[in-house]
Tab-separated table of N, CA and C in Angstrom:
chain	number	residue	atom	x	y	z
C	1130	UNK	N	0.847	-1.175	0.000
C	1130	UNK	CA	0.000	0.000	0.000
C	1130	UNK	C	0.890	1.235	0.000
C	1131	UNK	N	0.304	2.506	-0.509
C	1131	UNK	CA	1.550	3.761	-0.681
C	1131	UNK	C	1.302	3.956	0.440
C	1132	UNK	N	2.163	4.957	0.763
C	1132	UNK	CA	2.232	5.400	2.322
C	1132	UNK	C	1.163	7.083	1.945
C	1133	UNK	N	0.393	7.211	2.891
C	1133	UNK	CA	-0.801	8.135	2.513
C	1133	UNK	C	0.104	9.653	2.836
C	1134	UNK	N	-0.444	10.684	2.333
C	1134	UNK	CA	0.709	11.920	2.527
C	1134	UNK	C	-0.187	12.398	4.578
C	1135	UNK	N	0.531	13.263	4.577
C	1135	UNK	CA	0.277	13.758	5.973
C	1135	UNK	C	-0.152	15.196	6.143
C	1136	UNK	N	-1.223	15.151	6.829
C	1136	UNK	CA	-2.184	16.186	6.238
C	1136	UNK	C	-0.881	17.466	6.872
C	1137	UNK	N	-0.460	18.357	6.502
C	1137	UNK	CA	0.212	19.736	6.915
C	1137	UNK	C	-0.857	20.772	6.707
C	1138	UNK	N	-1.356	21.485	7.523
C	1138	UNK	CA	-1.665	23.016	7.246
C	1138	UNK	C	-1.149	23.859	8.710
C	1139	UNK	N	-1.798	25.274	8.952
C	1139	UNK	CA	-2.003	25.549	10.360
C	1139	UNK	C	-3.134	25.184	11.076
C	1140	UNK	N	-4.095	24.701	10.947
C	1140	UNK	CA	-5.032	24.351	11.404
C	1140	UNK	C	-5.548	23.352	11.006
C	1141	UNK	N	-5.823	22.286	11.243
C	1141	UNK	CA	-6.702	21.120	10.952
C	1141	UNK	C	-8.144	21.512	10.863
C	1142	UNK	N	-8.497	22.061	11.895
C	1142	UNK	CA	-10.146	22.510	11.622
C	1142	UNK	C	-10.846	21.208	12.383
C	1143	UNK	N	-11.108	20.436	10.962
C	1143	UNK	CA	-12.030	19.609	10.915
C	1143	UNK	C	-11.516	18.351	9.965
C	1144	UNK	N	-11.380	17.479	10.795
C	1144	UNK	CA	-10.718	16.304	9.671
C	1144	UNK	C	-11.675	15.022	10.098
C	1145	UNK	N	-12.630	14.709	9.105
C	1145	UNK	CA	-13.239	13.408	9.302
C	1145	UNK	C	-12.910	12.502	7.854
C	1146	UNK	N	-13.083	11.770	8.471
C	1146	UNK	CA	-13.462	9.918	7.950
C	1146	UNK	C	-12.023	9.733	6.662
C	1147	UNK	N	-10.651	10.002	7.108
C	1147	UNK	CA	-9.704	9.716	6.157
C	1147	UNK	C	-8.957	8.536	6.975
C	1148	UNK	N	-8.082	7.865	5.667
C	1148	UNK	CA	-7.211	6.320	6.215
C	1148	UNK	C	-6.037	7.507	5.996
C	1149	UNK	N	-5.237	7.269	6.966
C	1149	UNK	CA	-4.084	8.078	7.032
C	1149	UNK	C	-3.047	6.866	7.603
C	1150	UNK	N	-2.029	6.475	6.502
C	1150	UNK	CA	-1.079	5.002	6.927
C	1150	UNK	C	-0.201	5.511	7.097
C	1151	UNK	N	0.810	4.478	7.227
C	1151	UNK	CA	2.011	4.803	6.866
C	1151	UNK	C	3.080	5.245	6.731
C	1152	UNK	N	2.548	6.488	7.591
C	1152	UNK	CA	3.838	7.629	7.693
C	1152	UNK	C	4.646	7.257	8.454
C	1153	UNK	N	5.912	7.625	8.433
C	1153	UNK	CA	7.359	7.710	8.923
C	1153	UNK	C	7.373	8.096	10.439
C	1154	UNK	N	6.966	9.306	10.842
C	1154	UNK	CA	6.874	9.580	11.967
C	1154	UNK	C	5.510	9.746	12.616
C	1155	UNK	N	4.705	11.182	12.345
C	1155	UNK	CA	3.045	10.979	13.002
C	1155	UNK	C	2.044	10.577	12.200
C	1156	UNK	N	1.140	9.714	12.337
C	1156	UNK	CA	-0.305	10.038	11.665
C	1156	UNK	C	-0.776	10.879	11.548
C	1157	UNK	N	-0.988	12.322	12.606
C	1157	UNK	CA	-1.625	13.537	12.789
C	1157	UNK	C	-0.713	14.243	13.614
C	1158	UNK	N	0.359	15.118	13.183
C	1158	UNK	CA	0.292	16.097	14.268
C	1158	UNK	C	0.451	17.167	14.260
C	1159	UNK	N	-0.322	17.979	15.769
C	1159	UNK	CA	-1.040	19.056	16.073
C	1159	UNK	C	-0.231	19.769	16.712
C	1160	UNK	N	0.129	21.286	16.278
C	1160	UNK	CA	0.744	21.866	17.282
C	1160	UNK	C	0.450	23.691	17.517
C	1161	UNK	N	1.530	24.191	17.180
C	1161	UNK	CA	1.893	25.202	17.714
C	1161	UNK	C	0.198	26.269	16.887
C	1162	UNK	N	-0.514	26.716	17.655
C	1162	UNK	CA	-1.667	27.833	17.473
C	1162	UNK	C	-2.632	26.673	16.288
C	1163	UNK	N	-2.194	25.315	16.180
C	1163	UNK	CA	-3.527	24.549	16.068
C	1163	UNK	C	-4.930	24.357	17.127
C	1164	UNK	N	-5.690	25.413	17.190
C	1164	UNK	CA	-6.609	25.498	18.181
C	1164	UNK	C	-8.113	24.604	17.654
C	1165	UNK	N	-8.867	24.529	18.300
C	1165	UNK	CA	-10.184	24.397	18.031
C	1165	UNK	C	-10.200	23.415	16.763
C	1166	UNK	N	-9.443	22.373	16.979
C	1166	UNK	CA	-10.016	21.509	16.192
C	1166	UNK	C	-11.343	20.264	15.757
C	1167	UNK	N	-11.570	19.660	15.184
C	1167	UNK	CA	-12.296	18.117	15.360
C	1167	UNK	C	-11.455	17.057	14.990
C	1168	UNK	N	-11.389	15.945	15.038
C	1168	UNK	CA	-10.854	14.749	14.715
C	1168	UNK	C	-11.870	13.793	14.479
C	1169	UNK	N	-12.584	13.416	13.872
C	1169	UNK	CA	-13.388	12.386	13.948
C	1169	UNK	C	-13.550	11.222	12.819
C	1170	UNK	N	-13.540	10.366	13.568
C	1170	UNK	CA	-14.054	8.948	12.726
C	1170	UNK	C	-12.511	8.815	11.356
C	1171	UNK	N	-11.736	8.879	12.041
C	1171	UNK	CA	-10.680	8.724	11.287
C	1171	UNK	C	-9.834	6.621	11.114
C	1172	UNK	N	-9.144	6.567	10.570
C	1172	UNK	CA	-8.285	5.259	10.715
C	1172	UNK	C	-7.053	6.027	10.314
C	1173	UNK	N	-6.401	5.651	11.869
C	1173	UNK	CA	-4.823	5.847	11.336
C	1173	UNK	C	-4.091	4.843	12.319
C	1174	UNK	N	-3.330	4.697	10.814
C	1174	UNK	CA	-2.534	3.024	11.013
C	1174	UNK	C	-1.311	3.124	10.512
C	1175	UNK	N	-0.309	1.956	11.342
C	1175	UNK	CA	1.247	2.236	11.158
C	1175	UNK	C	1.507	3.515	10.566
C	1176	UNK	N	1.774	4.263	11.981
C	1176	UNK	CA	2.411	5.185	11.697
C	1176	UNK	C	3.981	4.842	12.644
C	1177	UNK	N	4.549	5.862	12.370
C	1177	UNK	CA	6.042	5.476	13.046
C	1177	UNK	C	6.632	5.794	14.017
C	1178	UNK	N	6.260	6.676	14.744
C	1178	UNK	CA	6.256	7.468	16.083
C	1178	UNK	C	5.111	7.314	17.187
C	1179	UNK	N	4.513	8.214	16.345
C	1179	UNK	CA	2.968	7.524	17.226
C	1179	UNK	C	1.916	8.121	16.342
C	1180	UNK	N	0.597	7.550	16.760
C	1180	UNK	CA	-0.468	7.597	16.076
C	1180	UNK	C	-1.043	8.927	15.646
C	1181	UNK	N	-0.869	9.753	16.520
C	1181	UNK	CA	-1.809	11.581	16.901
C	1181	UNK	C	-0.494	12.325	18.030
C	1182	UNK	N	-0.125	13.219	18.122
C	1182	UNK	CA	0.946	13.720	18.022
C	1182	UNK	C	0.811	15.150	18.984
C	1183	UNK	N	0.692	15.655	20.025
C	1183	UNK	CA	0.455	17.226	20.157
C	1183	UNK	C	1.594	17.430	20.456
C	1184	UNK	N	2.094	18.650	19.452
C	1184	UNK	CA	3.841	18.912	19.731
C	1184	UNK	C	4.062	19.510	20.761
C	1185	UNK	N	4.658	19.749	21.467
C	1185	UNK	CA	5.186	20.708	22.537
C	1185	UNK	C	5.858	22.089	21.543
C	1186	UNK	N	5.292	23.199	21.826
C	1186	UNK	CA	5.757	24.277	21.653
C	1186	UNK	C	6.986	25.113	22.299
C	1187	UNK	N	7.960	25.030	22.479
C	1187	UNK	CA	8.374	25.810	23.273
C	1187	UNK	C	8.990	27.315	23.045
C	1188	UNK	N	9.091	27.884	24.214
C	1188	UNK	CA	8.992	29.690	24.041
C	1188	UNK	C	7.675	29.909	23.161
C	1189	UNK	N	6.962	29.419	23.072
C	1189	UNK	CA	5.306	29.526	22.564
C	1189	UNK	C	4.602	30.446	23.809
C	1190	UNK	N	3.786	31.748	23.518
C	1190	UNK	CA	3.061	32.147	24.051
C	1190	UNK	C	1.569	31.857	24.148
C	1191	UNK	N	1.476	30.232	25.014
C	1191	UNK	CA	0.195	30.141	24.736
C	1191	UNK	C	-0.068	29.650	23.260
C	1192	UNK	N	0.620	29.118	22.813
C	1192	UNK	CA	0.777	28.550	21.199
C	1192	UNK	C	0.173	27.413	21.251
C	1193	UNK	N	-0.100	26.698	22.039
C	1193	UNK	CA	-0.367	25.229	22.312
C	1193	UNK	C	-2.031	24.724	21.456
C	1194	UNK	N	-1.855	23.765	20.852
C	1194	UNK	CA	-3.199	23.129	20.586
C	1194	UNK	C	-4.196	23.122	21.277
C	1195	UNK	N	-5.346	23.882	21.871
C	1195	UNK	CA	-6.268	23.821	22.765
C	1195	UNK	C	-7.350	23.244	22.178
C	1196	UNK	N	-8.563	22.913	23.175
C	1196	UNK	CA	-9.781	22.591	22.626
C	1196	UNK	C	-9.959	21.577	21.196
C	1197	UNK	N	-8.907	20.504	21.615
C	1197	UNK	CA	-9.305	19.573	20.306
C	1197	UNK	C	-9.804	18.553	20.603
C	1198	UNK	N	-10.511	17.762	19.719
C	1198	UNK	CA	-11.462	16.883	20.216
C	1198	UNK	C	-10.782	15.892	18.990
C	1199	UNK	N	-10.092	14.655	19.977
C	1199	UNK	CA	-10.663	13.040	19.100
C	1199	UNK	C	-11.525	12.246	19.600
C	1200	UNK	N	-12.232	12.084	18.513
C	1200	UNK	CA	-13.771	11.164	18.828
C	1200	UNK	C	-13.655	10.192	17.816
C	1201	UNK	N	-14.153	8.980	18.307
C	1201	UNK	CA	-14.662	8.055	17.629
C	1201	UNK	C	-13.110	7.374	16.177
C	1202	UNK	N	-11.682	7.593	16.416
C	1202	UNK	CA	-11.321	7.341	15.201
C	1202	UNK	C	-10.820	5.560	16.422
C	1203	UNK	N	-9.650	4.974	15.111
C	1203	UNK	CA	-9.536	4.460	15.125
C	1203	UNK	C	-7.770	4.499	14.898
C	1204	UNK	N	-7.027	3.993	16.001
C	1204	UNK	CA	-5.338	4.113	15.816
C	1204	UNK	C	-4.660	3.181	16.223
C	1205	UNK	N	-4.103	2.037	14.974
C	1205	UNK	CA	-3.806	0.754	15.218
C	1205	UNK	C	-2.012	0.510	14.818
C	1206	UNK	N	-1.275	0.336	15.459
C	1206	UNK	CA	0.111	0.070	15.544
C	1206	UNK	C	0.793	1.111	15.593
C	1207	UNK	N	1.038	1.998	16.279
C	1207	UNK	CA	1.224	2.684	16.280
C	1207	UNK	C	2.988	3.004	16.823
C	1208	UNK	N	4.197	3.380	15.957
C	1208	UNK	CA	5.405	2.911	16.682
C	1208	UNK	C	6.244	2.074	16.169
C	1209	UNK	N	7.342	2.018	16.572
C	1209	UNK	CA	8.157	1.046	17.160
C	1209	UNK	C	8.027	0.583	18.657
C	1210	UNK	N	9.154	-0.382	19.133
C	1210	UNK	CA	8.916	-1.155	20.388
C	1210	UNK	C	8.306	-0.216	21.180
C	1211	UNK	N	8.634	1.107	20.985
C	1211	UNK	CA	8.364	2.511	21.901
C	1211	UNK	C	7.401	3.251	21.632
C	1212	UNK	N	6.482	2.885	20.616
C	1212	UNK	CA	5.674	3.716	20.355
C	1212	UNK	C	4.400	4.290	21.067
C	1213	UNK	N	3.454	5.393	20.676
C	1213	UNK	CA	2.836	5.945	21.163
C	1213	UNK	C	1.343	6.325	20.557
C	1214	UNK	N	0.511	5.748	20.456
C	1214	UNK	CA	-0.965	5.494	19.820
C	1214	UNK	C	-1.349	7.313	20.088
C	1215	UNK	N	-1.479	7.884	21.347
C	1215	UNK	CA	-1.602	9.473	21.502
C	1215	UNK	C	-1.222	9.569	22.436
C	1216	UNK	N	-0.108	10.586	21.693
C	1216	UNK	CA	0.848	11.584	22.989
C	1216	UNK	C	0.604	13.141	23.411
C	1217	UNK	N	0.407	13.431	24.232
C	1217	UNK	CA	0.076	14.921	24.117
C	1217	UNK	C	0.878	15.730	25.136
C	1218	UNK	N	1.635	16.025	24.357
C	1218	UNK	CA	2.769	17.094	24.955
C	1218	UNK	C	2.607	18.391	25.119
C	1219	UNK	N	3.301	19.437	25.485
C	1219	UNK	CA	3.302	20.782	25.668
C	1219	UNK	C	2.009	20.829	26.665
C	1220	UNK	N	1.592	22.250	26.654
C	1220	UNK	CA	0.635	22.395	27.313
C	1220	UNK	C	-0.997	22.484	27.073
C	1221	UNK	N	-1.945	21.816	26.084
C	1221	UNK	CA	-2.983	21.718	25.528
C	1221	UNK	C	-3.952	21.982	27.045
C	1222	UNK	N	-4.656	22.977	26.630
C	1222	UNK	CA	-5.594	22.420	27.690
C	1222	UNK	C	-6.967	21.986	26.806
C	1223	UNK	N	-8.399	21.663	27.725
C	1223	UNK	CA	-9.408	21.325	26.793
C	1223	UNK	C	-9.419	20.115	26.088
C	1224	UNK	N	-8.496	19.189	26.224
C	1224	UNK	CA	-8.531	18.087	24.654
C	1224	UNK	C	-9.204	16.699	25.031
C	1225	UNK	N	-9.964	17.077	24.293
C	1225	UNK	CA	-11.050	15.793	24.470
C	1225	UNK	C	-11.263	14.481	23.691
C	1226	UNK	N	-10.636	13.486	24.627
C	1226	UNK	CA	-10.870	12.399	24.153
C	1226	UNK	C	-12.241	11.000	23.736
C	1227	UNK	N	-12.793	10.871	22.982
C	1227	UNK	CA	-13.955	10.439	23.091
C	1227	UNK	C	-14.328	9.265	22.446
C	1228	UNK	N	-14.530	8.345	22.477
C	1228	UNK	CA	-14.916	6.871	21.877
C	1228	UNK	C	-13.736	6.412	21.045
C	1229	UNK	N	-12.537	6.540	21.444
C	1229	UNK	CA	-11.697	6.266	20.475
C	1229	UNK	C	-10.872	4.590	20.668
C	1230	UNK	N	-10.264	4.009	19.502
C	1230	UNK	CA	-9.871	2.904	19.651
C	1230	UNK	C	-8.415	2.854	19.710
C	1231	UNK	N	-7.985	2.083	20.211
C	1231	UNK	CA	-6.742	2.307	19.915
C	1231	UNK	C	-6.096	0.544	20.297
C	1232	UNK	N	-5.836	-0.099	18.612
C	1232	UNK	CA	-5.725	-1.360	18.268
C	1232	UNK	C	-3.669	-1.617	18.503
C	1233	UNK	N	-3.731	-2.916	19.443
C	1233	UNK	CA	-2.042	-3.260	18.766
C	1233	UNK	C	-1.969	-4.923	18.473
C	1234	UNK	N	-2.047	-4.917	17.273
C	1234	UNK	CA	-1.878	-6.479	16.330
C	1234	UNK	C	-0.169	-7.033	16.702
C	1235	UNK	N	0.759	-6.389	17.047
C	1235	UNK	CA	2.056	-6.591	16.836
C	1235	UNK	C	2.927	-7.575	17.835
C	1236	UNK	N	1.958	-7.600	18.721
C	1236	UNK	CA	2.685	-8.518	19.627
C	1236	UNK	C	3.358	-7.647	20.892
C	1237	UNK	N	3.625	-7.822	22.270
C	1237	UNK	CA	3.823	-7.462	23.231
C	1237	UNK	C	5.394	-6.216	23.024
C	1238	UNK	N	5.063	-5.439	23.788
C	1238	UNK	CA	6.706	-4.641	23.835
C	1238	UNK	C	6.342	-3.240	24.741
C	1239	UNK	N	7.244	-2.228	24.570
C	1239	UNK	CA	6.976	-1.137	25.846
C	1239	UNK	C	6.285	-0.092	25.083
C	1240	UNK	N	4.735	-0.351	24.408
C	1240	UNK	CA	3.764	0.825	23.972
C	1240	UNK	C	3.160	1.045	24.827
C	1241	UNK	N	2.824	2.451	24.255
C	1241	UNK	CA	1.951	3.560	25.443
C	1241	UNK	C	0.783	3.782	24.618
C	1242	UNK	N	-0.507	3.622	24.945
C	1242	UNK	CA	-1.900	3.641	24.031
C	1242	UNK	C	-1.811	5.295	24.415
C	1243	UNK	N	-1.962	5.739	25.683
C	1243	UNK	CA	-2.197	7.698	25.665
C	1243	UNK	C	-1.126	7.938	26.481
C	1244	UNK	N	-0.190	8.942	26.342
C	1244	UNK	CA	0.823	9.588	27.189
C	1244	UNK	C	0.141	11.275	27.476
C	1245	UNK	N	0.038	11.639	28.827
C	1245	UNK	CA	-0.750	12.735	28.959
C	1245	UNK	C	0.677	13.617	29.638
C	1246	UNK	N	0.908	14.793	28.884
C	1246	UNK	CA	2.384	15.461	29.915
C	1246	UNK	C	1.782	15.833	30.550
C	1247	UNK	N	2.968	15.885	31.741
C	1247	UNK	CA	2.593	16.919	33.072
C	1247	UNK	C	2.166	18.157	33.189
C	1248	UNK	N	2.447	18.693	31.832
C	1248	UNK	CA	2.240	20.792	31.592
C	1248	UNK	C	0.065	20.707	31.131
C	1249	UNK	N	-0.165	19.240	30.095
C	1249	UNK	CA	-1.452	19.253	30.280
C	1249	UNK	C	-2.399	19.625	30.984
C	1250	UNK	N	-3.277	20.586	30.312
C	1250	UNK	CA	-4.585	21.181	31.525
C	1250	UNK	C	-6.049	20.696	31.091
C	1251	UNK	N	-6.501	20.363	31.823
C	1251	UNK	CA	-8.377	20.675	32.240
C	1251	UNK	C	-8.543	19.296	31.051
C	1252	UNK	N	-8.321	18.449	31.320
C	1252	UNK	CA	-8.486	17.374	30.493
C	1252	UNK	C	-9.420	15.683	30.790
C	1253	UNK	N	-10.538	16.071	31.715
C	1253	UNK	CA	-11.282	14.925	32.147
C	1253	UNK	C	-11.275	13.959	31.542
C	1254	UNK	N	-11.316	13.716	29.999
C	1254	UNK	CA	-12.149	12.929	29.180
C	1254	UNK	C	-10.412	11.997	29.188
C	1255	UNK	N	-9.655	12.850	28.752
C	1255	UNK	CA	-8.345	12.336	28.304
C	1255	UNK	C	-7.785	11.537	29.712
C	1256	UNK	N	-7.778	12.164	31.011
C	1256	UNK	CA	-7.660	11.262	32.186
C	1256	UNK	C	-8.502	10.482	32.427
C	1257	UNK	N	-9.704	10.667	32.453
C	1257	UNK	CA	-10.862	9.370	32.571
C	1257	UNK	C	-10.018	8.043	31.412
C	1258	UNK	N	-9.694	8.458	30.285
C	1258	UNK	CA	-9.347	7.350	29.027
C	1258	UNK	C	-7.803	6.532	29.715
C	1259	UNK	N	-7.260	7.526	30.051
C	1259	UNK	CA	-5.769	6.913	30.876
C	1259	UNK	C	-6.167	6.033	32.136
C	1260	UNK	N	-7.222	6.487	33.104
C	1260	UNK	CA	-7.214	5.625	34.060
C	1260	UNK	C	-7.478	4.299	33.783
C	1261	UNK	N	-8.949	4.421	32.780
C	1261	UNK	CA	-9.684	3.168	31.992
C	1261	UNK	C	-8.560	2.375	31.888
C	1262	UNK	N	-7.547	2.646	30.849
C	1262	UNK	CA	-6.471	1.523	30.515
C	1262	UNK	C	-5.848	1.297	30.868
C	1263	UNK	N	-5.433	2.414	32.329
C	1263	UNK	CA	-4.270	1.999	32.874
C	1263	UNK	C	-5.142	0.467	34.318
C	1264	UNK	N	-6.463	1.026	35.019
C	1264	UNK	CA	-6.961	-0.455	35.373
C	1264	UNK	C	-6.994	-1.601	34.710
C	1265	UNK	N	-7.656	-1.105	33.229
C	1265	UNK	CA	-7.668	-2.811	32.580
C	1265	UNK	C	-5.846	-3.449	32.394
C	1266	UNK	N	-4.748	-2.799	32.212
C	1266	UNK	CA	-3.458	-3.165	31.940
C	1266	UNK	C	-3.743	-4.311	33.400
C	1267	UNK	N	-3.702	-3.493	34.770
C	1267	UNK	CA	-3.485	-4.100	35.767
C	1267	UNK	C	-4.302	-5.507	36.036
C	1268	UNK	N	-5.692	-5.246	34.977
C	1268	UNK	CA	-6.729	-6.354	35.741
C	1268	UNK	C	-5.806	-7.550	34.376
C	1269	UNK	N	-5.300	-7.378	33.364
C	1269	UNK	CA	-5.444	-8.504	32.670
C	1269	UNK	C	-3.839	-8.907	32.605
C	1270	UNK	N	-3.418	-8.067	33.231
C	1270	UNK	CA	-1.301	-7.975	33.136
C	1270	UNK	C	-0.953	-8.806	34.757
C	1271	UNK	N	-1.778	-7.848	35.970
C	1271	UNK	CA	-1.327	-8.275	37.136
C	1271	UNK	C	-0.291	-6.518	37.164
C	1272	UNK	N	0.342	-6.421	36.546
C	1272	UNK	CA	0.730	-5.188	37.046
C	1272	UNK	C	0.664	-3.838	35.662
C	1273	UNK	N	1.099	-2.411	36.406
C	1273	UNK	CA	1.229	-1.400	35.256
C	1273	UNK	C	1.992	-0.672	35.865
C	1274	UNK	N	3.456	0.063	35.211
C	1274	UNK	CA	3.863	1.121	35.298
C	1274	UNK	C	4.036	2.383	34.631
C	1275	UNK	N	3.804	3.364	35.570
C	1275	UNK	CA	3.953	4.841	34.280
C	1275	UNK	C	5.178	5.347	34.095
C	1276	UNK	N	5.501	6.044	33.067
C	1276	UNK	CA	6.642	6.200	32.872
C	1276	UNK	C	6.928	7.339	33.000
């Protein structure tokens, strides 16, 4: 399969229902004064870093991706041994996570389905989604550590 291009603008806006493969490093990523986006009902698969991406800005005034919403897509292998299905770095506040999947076919190793940074604000949906997986790791592993 070709490897699908990677959407670049300043703003995403609104991105529904695309297969986004393949890429080298992110499936999607969001950064510096990408505000107020949607994400929805997407498939993004083998990508090479990680699946969805919020960059860390730095010396950014308040530059950070706020108020974005993934709902409902779908983000399957995401990585190498290290990879990262959604990482959200810098300081986003608002980002809402919502019915989303996040598939690994590849066999066992040290992936992270959501990495939430410490600078992250006001993010219920996205901590509610981290706790979810971080109990089920424990109920079906016996143990979980964060990194």
């Amino acid at each position: 399969m070709p490897a699908a291009s990677p959407i670049q603008s300043s703003s995403v806006e609104k991105c529904f229902f695309n297969l986004i493969a393949d890429n080298r490093s992110y499936g999607m990523s969001i950064g510096h004064r990408d505000t107020d986006n949607v994400i929805r009902s997407n498939r993004i698969l083998r990508s090479g870093r990680a699946g969805v991406a919020f960059r860390d800005a730095p010396g950014a005034h308040d530059g950070w991706p706020h108020r974005t919403t993934l709902e409902q897509n779908v983000i399957e292998d995401s990585g190498g041994p290290a990879g990262i299905a959604i990482d959200i770095g810098g300081s986003p506040r608002d980002v809402r996570l919502i019915r989303n999947t996040i598939a690994e076919g590849r066999g066992p190793e040290k992936r992270i389905g959501v990495r939430i940074g410490a600078a992250a604000g006001n993010m219920p949906e996205a901590r509610r989604f981290y706790d979810q997986a971080r109990d089920l790791t424990r109920s079906l592993l016996g143990w979980y550590r964060d990194l």
